[in-house]
Amino acid sequence: MPQQVQGVVAPGRNEPVRVETILIPDPGPGEAVVRIQACGVCHTDLHYKQGGINDDFPFLLGHEAAGVVESVGAGVTDVAPGDFVVLNWRAVCGQCRACLRGRPWYCFDTHNAKQRMTLAGTSGAGGTELSPALGIGAFAEKTLVAAGQCTKVDPAVAPEIAGLLGCGVMAGIGAAINTGGVGRGDSVAVIGCGGVGDAAIVGSRLAGAARIIAVDIDDRKLDTARRMGATHTVNSRTDDPVEAIRELTGGFGADVVIEAVGRPETYEQAFYARDLAGTVVLVGVPTPEMRLELPLLDVFGRGGALKSSWYGDCLPSRDFPMLIDLHQQGRIDLGAFVTETIGLGDVEKAFARMREGDVLRSVVVL
Ligand code: APR
Ligand code: ZN
Ligand code: ZN
């Protein structure tokens, strides 16, 4: 029997989001219904609402979530009702070329749940089909996902902490430890210190970086970056970040530069602020019209690696439990990313605060 629950729906391009009654079907083969306990508000949810991702309105927003498995469909063996799980937006297939070559974060065939959740019609029967954000749709009391999107973690951790790993925090930490390969004694520069950049700082510190240089145009962000573990800060409105990073690294440039803004000018800074054999990691998300022009001779003349990091090149089953373990031990503080907890009805307000730049994460708690 389909269940009626409340969920946050983006009805159309740039229209305010609304709490609506939605219908969740019973889980089919390979699927699970999860009772959501917490879900962070991410930029990508705002992009969905603005029509920046695609036009498959209405969307069921939310994708950075933790909760408890309520029921599973046929053939599901990895998770069972009662399991505390973090949801991920890339359930890997385990069989494609990328998976078989040990790089499942490039999996070609992500198995997300079919879009079978609907808006409740006036009769209570199913109406319009909803598109769940990133195949999740977790600003809702319950959601339907592929069982492979559920990663079991230690239930002792607070849901609003665990859920963070579902997107932004994992992307940032993973950009440092998985993609950037930051190592003991490295110098790291992080350009853009929002939630993703701050998580890259946390990851760099975890990996043993000796110097972590935070770059932003906003002094408030630089203060937070310092609390997250940055050893030096540069305000790139007042100081040339490339010069400053070179100066702070003995004239060489940083071993790893993480670009967490997603703009051509900050990418260019990252490109020139790295050591000749350094690595640039692009984890900020650019928009389709953005272009970058670089002298090809400079690309030739500098070695190292230019990489991008999608979801922190994470492997949820490996990385989520590990990071929660480190948090429980007090070796990283994921709680520092939660600025406020809010209700389902407050998502629109959280978007406004996000635009003003005064939150790292607003987390919906249910
Ligand atoms: N130079 C340096 N920092 C900048 C610049 C710039 N030119 N422009 C913006 N910033 C800073 C902002 O001040 C802010 O601190 O970049 C940071 C971006 O942070 P958020 O807006 O909080 O974004 P975040 O959630 O961290 O995501 C970073 O990844 O997921 C994507 O869409 C997201 O592209 C964005 C990026
Ligand atoms: Zn695969
Ligand atoms: Zn996200």
CSV table of C-alpha atoms and ligand atoms in Angstrom, one decimal:
chain,number,residue,atom,x,y,z
A,1,MET,CA,0.0,0.0,0.0
A,2,PRO,CA,1.4,3.4,-0.9
A,3,GLN,CA,2.0,5.6,2.1
A,4,GLN,CA,1.2,9.4,2.4
A,5,VAL,CA,4.0,11.5,3.8
A,6,GLN,CA,5.0,15.2,3.8
A,7,GLY,CA,7.8,16.3,1.5
A,8,VAL,CA,9.3,19.5,0.1
A,9,VAL,CA,8.5,20.0,-3.6
A,10,ALA,CA,9.8,22.5,-6.1
A,11,PRO,CA,6.8,22.9,-8.3
A,12,GLY,CA,8.4,24.9,-11.2
A,13,ARG,CA,11.3,27.1,-12.3
A,14,ASN,CA,12.1,29.6,-9.5
A,15,GLU,CA,8.8,29.1,-7.8
A,16,PRO,CA,9.0,28.9,-4.0
A,17,VAL,CA,9.1,25.4,-2.6
A,18,ARG,CA,6.1,23.9,-0.8
A,19,VAL,CA,5.4,21.2,1.7
A,20,GLU,CA,3.1,18.7,-0.1
A,21,THR,CA,1.6,15.4,0.6
A,22,ILE,CA,3.4,12.7,-1.5
A,23,LEU,CA,2.8,9.1,-2.1
A,24,ILE,CA,5.6,6.6,-1.5
A,25,PRO,CA,5.0,3.1,-3.1
A,26,ASP,CA,6.1,-0.1,-1.5
A,27,PRO,CA,9.7,-0.9,-2.4
A,28,GLY,CA,10.1,-3.0,-5.5
A,29,PRO,CA,12.9,-5.4,-6.2
A,30,GLY,CA,16.2,-3.9,-5.2
A,31,GLU,CA,14.6,-0.9,-3.5
A,32,ALA,CA,14.2,0.4,0.1
A,33,VAL,CA,11.9,2.8,1.8
A,34,VAL,CA,13.9,4.9,4.3
A,35,ARG,CA,12.4,7.0,7.2
A,36,ILE,CA,14.4,10.2,7.0
A,37,GLN,CA,15.8,11.7,10.2
A,38,ALA,CA,17.9,14.5,8.9
A,39,CYS,CA,18.7,16.1,5.5
A,40,GLY,CA,21.1,19.0,4.8
A,41,VAL,CA,20.2,21.8,2.5
A,42,CYS,CA,22.8,21.8,-0.4
A,43,HIS,CA,23.4,24.3,-3.3
A,44,THR,CA,22.3,21.6,-5.7
A,45,ASP,CA,18.8,21.7,-4.2
A,46,LEU,CA,18.7,25.4,-4.9
A,47,HIS,CA,20.0,24.8,-8.5
A,48,TYR,CA,17.2,22.2,-9.0
A,49,LYS,CA,14.6,24.7,-7.8
A,50,GLN,CA,16.0,27.5,-10.1
A,51,GLY,CA,15.9,25.1,-13.1
A,52,GLY,CA,19.7,25.0,-13.4
A,53,ILE,CA,19.9,21.3,-13.6
A,54,ASN,CA,17.0,20.1,-15.7
A,55,ASP,CA,13.4,20.9,-16.2
A,56,ASP,CA,11.9,17.7,-14.9
A,57,PHE,CA,9.6,19.6,-12.5
A,58,PRO,CA,8.1,19.0,-10.0
A,59,PHE,CA,11.2,17.9,-7.9
A,60,LEU,CA,11.2,16.3,-4.5
A,61,LEU,CA,14.2,18.1,-3.1
A,62,GLY,CA,16.9,17.0,-0.6
A,63,HIS,CA,19.7,14.5,-1.0
A,64,GLU,CA,22.1,14.8,1.9
A,65,ALA,CA,20.4,12.5,4.4
A,66,ALA,CA,20.4,9.9,7.0
A,67,GLY,CA,17.6,7.7,8.3
A,68,VAL,CA,16.4,4.3,9.2
A,69,VAL,CA,15.4,1.6,6.7
A,70,GLU,CA,11.7,0.9,7.0
A,71,SER,CA,11.2,-1.8,4.4
A,72,VAL,CA,13.0,-3.5,1.6
A,73,GLY,CA,12.0,-5.1,-1.7
A,74,ALA,CA,12.7,-8.5,-3.1
A,75,GLY,CA,16.4,-9.5,-3.4
A,76,VAL,CA,17.7,-6.9,-1.0
A,77,THR,CA,20.3,-8.4,1.3
A,78,ASP,CA,22.8,-5.7,2.2
A,79,VAL,CA,20.4,-3.6,4.3
A,80,ALA,CA,17.4,-4.6,6.4
A,81,PRO,CA,14.6,-2.8,8.2
A,82,GLY,CA,15.9,-1.0,11.3
A,83,ASP,CA,19.4,-0.3,9.8
A,84,PHE,CA,20.7,3.3,10.3
A,85,VAL,CA,21.9,4.5,6.9
A,86,VAL,CA,23.4,7.4,5.0
A,87,LEU,CA,22.0,7.8,1.5
A,88,ASN,CA,24.3,8.4,-1.5
A,89,TRP,CA,23.4,9.6,-4.9
A,90,ARG,CA,25.6,7.1,-6.8
A,91,ALA,CA,24.8,3.4,-6.1
A,92,VAL,CA,27.5,1.7,-8.2
A,93,CYS,CA,26.8,-1.3,-10.3
A,94,GLY,CA,29.9,-3.3,-9.5
A,95,GLN,CA,30.0,-4.7,-13.0
A,96,CYS,CA,30.9,-2.0,-15.5
A,97,ARG,CA,34.4,-1.3,-16.8
A,98,ALA,CA,34.9,1.5,-14.3
A,99,CYS,CA,33.8,-0.7,-11.4
A,100,LEU,CA,35.8,-3.7,-12.5
A,101,ARG,CA,38.9,-1.5,-12.9
A,102,GLY,CA,38.6,-0.5,-9.3
A,103,ARG,CA,37.3,3.0,-10.0
A,104,PRO,CA,33.7,2.7,-9.0
A,105,TRP,CA,33.4,6.5,-8.6
A,106,TYR,CA,33.3,6.6,-12.4
A,107,CYS,CA,30.6,3.9,-12.6
A,108,PHE,CA,28.7,4.2,-15.9
A,109,ASP,CA,25.6,2.6,-14.6
A,110,THR,CA,24.4,4.1,-11.4
A,111,HIS,CA,21.4,2.4,-10.0
A,112,ASN,CA,19.1,5.0,-8.5
A,113,ALA,CA,15.5,4.3,-7.7
A,114,LYS,CA,13.0,4.7,-10.5
A,115,GLN,CA,11.0,7.9,-10.2
A,116,ARG,CA,7.9,6.3,-8.7
A,117,MET,CA,7.0,8.8,-6.0
A,118,THR,CA,4.0,11.0,-6.8
A,119,LEU,CA,2.2,14.0,-5.6
A,120,ALA,CA,-1.0,12.9,-3.8
A,121,GLY,CA,-4.0,13.8,-5.9
A,122,THR,CA,-7.2,15.3,-4.5
A,123,SER,CA,-8.7,11.8,-4.1
A,124,GLY,CA,-5.6,10.6,-2.3
A,125,ALA,CA,-4.6,8.6,-5.3
A,126,GLY,CA,-1.2,9.2,-7.1
A,127,GLY,CA,-1.0,12.3,-9.2
A,128,THR,CA,2.0,13.8,-10.9
A,129,GLU,CA,5.3,11.9,-10.8
A,130,LEU,CA,8.0,13.6,-8.8
A,131,SER,CA,11.7,13.7,-9.8
A,132,PRO,CA,13.7,13.1,-6.7
A,133,ALA,CA,16.8,15.3,-6.4
A,134,LEU,CA,19.9,13.3,-7.3
A,135,GLY,CA,17.8,10.1,-7.2
A,136,ILE,CA,17.1,10.6,-3.5
A,137,GLY,CA,14.4,13.2,-2.5
A,138,ALA,CA,15.0,13.3,1.2
A,139,PHE,CA,13.3,16.5,2.4
A,140,ALA,CA,10.5,14.1,3.2
A,141,GLU,CA,9.4,12.0,6.1
A,142,LYS,CA,10.2,8.9,4.0
A,143,THR,CA,11.6,8.3,0.6
A,144,LEU,CA,12.2,5.5,-1.9
A,145,VAL,CA,15.7,4.7,-3.1
A,146,ALA,CA,17.7,1.8,-4.6
A,147,ALA,CA,19.0,-0.3,-1.7
A,148,GLY,CA,22.5,0.3,-3.1
A,149,GLN,CA,22.1,4.0,-2.2
A,150,CYS,CA,21.9,3.0,1.5
A,151,THR,CA,25.2,2.7,3.5
A,152,LYS,CA,25.0,1.3,7.0
A,153,VAL,CA,26.8,3.4,9.6
A,154,ASP,CA,27.2,3.4,13.4
A,155,PRO,CA,23.7,4.3,14.8
A,156,ALA,CA,25.3,6.1,17.8
A,157,VAL,CA,26.1,9.1,15.6
A,158,ALA,CA,23.5,11.9,15.4
A,159,PRO,CA,21.5,11.8,12.1
A,160,GLU,CA,22.2,15.5,11.3
A,161,ILE,CA,26.0,14.7,11.5
A,162,ALA,CA,25.8,11.4,9.5
A,163,GLY,CA,23.6,12.9,6.8
A,164,LEU,CA,26.3,15.5,6.0
A,165,LEU,CA,28.4,12.8,4.4
A,166,GLY,CA,25.8,12.3,1.8
A,167,CYS,CA,27.1,15.2,-0.3
A,168,GLY,CA,29.0,18.4,0.4
A,169,VAL,CA,31.2,17.3,3.3
A,170,MET,CA,32.1,14.0,1.5
A,171,ALA,CA,32.9,16.0,-1.7
A,172,GLY,CA,35.3,18.3,0.1
A,173,ILE,CA,37.0,15.7,2.3
A,174,GLY,CA,37.2,13.3,-0.7
A,175,ALA,CA,38.7,16.0,-2.9
A,176,ALA,CA,41.6,16.2,-0.5
A,177,ILE,CA,42.2,12.6,0.5
A,178,ASN,CA,40.9,10.7,-2.5
A,179,THR,CA,41.4,12.9,-5.5
A,180,GLY,CA,44.2,15.2,-4.4
A,181,GLY,CA,46.1,12.5,-2.6
A,182,VAL,CA,47.2,15.0,0.0
A,183,GLY,CA,50.0,13.4,2.1
A,184,ARG,CA,51.9,14.0,5.3
A,185,GLY,CA,53.9,17.3,5.1
A,186,ASP,CA,52.2,18.6,2.0
A,187,SER,CA,51.3,22.2,1.5
A,188,VAL,CA,47.7,22.6,0.4
A,189,ALA,CA,45.8,25.7,-0.7
A,190,VAL,CA,42.0,25.7,-0.7
A,191,ILE,CA,40.4,28.4,-2.9
A,192,GLY,CA,36.8,29.1,-1.8
A,193,CYS,CA,35.9,28.3,1.8
A,194,GLY,CA,32.2,27.4,1.9
A,195,GLY,CA,31.1,24.0,3.1
A,196,VAL,CA,33.0,22.2,0.4
A,197,GLY,CA,36.2,24.1,0.8
A,198,ASP,CA,36.1,23.8,4.6
A,199,ALA,CA,35.6,20.1,4.3
A,200,ALA,CA,38.7,20.0,2.0
A,201,ILE,CA,40.6,21.7,4.8
A,202,VAL,CA,39.4,19.1,7.3
A,203,GLY,CA,40.4,16.4,4.9
A,204,SER,CA,43.9,17.9,4.3
A,205,ARG,CA,44.5,18.2,8.0
A,206,LEU,CA,43.4,14.6,8.4
A,207,ALA,CA,45.9,13.6,5.7
A,208,GLY,CA,48.7,15.3,7.6
A,209,ALA,CA,49.2,18.4,5.5
A,210,ALA,CA,51.8,20.7,7.1
A,211,ARG,CA,50.4,23.9,5.6
A,212,ILE,CA,46.8,24.6,4.7
A,213,ILE,CA,46.3,28.0,3.1
A,214,ALA,CA,42.7,29.1,2.9
A,215,VAL,CA,41.7,31.6,0.2
A,216,ASP,CA,38.4,33.5,0.1
A,217,ILE,CA,37.0,36.9,-0.6
A,218,ASP,CA,35.1,37.0,2.6
A,219,ASP,CA,36.8,37.5,6.0
A,220,ARG,CA,34.0,35.7,7.8
A,221,LYS,CA,34.7,32.6,5.7
A,222,LEU,CA,38.4,32.8,6.5
A,223,ASP,CA,37.7,32.9,10.2
A,224,THR,CA,35.7,29.7,9.9
A,225,ALA,CA,38.4,28.2,7.7
A,226,ARG,CA,40.9,28.8,10.5
A,227,ARG,CA,38.7,27.0,13.0
A,228,MET,CA,38.4,24.1,10.6
A,229,GLY,CA,42.2,23.7,10.5
A,230,ALA,CA,43.6,26.3,8.0
A,231,THR,CA,47.1,27.4,9.1
A,232,HIS,CA,47.2,30.5,6.9
A,233,THR,CA,44.5,32.7,5.3
A,234,VAL,CA,44.5,35.0,2.2
A,235,ASN,CA,41.8,37.4,1.4
A,236,SER,CA,41.9,37.4,-2.4
A,237,ARG,CA,40.0,40.7,-2.7
A,238,THR,CA,42.9,42.5,-1.1
A,239,ASP,CA,45.9,40.2,-1.9
A,240,ASP,CA,47.0,38.4,-5.0
A,241,PRO,CA,46.4,34.8,-4.0
A,242,VAL,CA,49.0,33.3,-6.4
A,243,GLU,CA,51.7,35.5,-5.0
A,244,ALA,CA,50.6,34.9,-1.4
A,245,ILE,CA,50.5,31.1,-1.8
A,246,ARG,CA,53.9,31.1,-3.5
A,247,GLU,CA,55.3,33.2,-0.6
A,248,LEU,CA,53.9,30.9,2.0
A,249,THR,CA,55.4,27.8,0.3
A,250,GLY,CA,59.0,29.0,-0.1
A,251,GLY,CA,58.4,30.3,-3.6
A,252,PHE,CA,57.3,27.0,-5.0
A,253,GLY,CA,53.5,26.9,-4.9
A,254,ALA,CA,51.3,24.4,-3.1
A,255,ASP,CA,51.6,20.6,-3.6
A,256,VAL,CA,47.9,20.4,-3.9
A,257,VAL,CA,45.5,23.3,-4.7
A,258,ILE,CA,41.8,22.6,-4.3
A,259,GLU,CA,39.4,24.8,-6.2
A,260,ALA,CA,36.1,24.9,-4.4
A,261,VAL,CA,34.3,27.8,-6.1
A,262,GLY,CA,33.9,26.5,-9.7
A,263,ARG,CA,34.8,29.7,-11.7
A,264,PRO,CA,37.4,30.3,-14.4
A,265,GLU,CA,39.2,33.0,-12.5
A,266,THR,CA,39.6,30.9,-9.4
A,267,TYR,CA,40.7,27.9,-11.5
A,268,GLU,CA,43.3,30.0,-13.1
A,269,GLN,CA,44.6,31.0,-9.7
A,270,ALA,CA,44.7,27.4,-8.7
A,271,PHE,CA,46.6,26.5,-11.9
A,272,TYR,CA,49.3,29.1,-11.2
A,273,ALA,CA,49.4,28.6,-7.4
A,274,ARG,CA,50.5,25.0,-7.6
A,275,ASP,CA,54.1,23.7,-7.4
A,276,LEU,CA,55.5,22.7,-10.8
A,277,ALA,CA,54.7,19.1,-10.0
A,278,GLY,CA,51.6,19.9,-8.0
A,279,THR,CA,48.1,18.8,-8.4
A,280,VAL,CA,45.0,21.0,-9.0
A,281,VAL,CA,41.7,19.5,-8.0
A,282,LEU,CA,38.5,21.1,-9.3
A,283,VAL,CA,35.6,20.3,-6.9
A,284,GLY,CA,33.6,23.5,-7.3
A,285,VAL,CA,30.9,23.0,-10.0
A,286,PRO,CA,31.1,25.4,-13.0
A,287,THR,CA,28.1,26.3,-15.2
A,288,PRO,CA,27.9,25.3,-18.8
A,289,GLU,CA,28.8,28.6,-20.4
A,290,MET,CA,32.0,29.1,-18.4
A,291,ARG,CA,35.3,29.0,-20.5
A,292,LEU,CA,38.9,29.0,-19.5
A,293,GLU,CA,41.8,30.2,-21.6
A,294,LEU,CA,45.4,29.3,-20.6
A,295,PRO,CA,48.6,29.6,-22.5
A,296,LEU,CA,49.2,26.1,-23.8
A,297,LEU,CA,52.9,26.7,-23.1
A,298,ASP,CA,52.1,27.0,-19.4
A,299,VAL,CA,50.2,23.8,-19.5
A,300,PHE,CA,53.2,22.1,-21.2
A,301,GLY,CA,55.7,23.8,-18.9
A,302,ARG,CA,54.2,22.7,-15.7
A,303,GLY,CA,54.0,19.0,-14.7
A,304,GLY,CA,51.8,17.6,-12.1
A,305,ALA,CA,48.2,16.8,-12.6
A,306,LEU,CA,44.9,18.6,-13.3
A,307,LYS,CA,42.1,16.6,-11.8
A,308,SER,CA,38.4,17.0,-11.1
A,309,SER,CA,36.6,15.5,-8.1
A,310,TRP,CA,33.0,14.4,-8.5
A,311,TYR,CA,31.4,13.5,-5.1
A,312,GLY,CA,35.0,13.4,-3.7
A,313,ASP,CA,35.7,10.3,-5.7
A,314,CYS,CA,34.2,8.5,-2.8
A,315,LEU,CA,33.3,4.9,-2.2
A,316,PRO,CA,30.4,5.2,0.2
A,317,SER,CA,30.8,1.8,1.8
A,318,ARG,CA,34.4,2.5,2.5
A,319,ASP,CA,34.4,6.3,3.3
A,320,PHE,CA,31.1,6.9,5.2
A,321,PRO,CA,31.8,4.5,8.1
A,322,MET,CA,35.4,5.6,8.2
A,323,LEU,CA,34.6,9.3,8.5
A,324,ILE,CA,31.9,8.6,11.1
A,325,ASP,CA,34.4,6.6,13.1
A,326,LEU,CA,36.9,9.5,13.0
A,327,HIS,CA,34.2,11.8,14.1
A,328,GLN,CA,33.2,9.6,17.0
A,329,GLN,CA,36.9,9.4,18.0
A,330,GLY,CA,37.1,13.2,18.0
A,331,ARG,CA,39.7,13.3,15.3
A,332,ILE,CA,37.4,15.4,13.0
A,333,ASP,CA,34.5,17.5,14.0
A,334,LEU,CA,31.7,17.1,11.6
A,335,GLY,CA,29.4,19.0,14.0
A,336,ALA,CA,31.2,22.2,13.0
A,337,PHE,CA,29.4,22.1,9.6
A,338,VAL,CA,25.9,22.2,11.1
A,339,THR,CA,25.0,25.9,11.5
A,340,GLU,CA,21.3,25.3,12.3
A,341,THR,CA,18.7,22.6,12.4
A,342,ILE,CA,15.3,23.5,10.8
A,343,GLY,CA,11.9,21.9,10.0
A,344,LEU,CA,10.5,20.8,6.6
A,345,GLY,CA,8.7,24.1,6.3
A,346,ASP,CA,11.9,26.2,6.5
A,347,VAL,CA,13.7,25.1,3.4
A,348,GLU,CA,12.9,28.3,1.4
A,349,LYS,CA,14.3,30.4,4.3
A,350,ALA,CA,17.4,28.2,4.3
A,351,PHE,CA,17.9,28.9,0.6
A,352,ALA,CA,17.8,32.7,1.4
A,353,ARG,CA,20.4,32.3,4.1
A,354,MET,CA,22.6,30.2,1.8
A,355,ARG,CA,22.5,33.0,-0.8
A,356,GLU,CA,23.6,35.5,1.9
A,357,GLY,CA,26.5,33.2,2.7
A,358,ASP,CA,25.9,33.0,6.4
A,359,VAL,CA,25.4,29.3,6.8
A,360,LEU,CA,27.6,26.3,6.2
A,361,ARG,CA,24.8,23.9,6.5
A,362,SER,CA,21.1,24.2,7.5
A,363,VAL,CA,19.9,20.7,8.3
A,364,VAL,CA,16.3,19.6,8.2
A,365,VAL,CA,15.6,17.4,11.2
A,366,LEU,CA,12.5,15.2,11.3
B,1,APR,N1,37.6,33.8,-4.9
B,1,APR,C1,37.7,33.1,-3.7
B,1,APR,N2,36.6,32.7,-3.0
B,1,APR,C2,35.4,32.9,-3.6
B,1,APR,C3,35.3,33.6,-4.9
B,1,APR,C4,36.5,34.1,-5.5
B,1,APR,N3,36.4,34.7,-6.6
B,1,APR,N4,33.9,33.7,-5.2
B,1,APR,C5,33.3,33.1,-4.2
B,1,APR,N5,34.1,32.6,-3.2
B,1,APR,C6,33.9,31.9,-2.0
B,1,APR,C7,32.6,32.4,-1.3
B,1,APR,O1,32.9,33.5,-0.5
B,1,APR,C8,32.3,31.1,-0.4
B,1,APR,O2,32.9,31.2,0.8
B,1,APR,O3,33.6,30.6,-2.3
B,1,APR,C9,32.8,30.0,-1.3
B,1,APR,C10,31.7,29.2,-1.9
B,1,APR,O4,31.0,28.6,-0.9
B,1,APR,P1,29.5,28.2,-0.9
B,1,APR,O5,28.8,29.2,-1.8
B,1,APR,O6,29.1,27.9,0.5
B,1,APR,O7,29.5,26.8,-1.8
B,1,APR,P2,29.9,25.3,-1.3
B,1,APR,O8,28.7,24.7,-0.7
B,1,APR,O9,31.1,25.3,-0.5
B,1,APR,O10,30.1,24.7,-2.7
B,1,APR,C11,31.2,25.1,-3.5
B,1,APR,O11,30.7,23.4,-5.1
B,1,APR,O12,28.8,22.3,-4.9
B,1,APR,C12,29.4,23.3,-5.6
B,1,APR,O13,27.7,24.7,-6.4
B,1,APR,C13,28.7,24.6,-5.4
B,1,APR,O14,30.2,25.5,-7.0
B,1,APR,C14,29.9,25.5,-5.6
B,1,APR,C15,31.0,24.8,-4.9
B,2,ZN,ZN,29.7,0.3,-12.4
B,3,ZN,ZN,24.6,18.2,-2.7
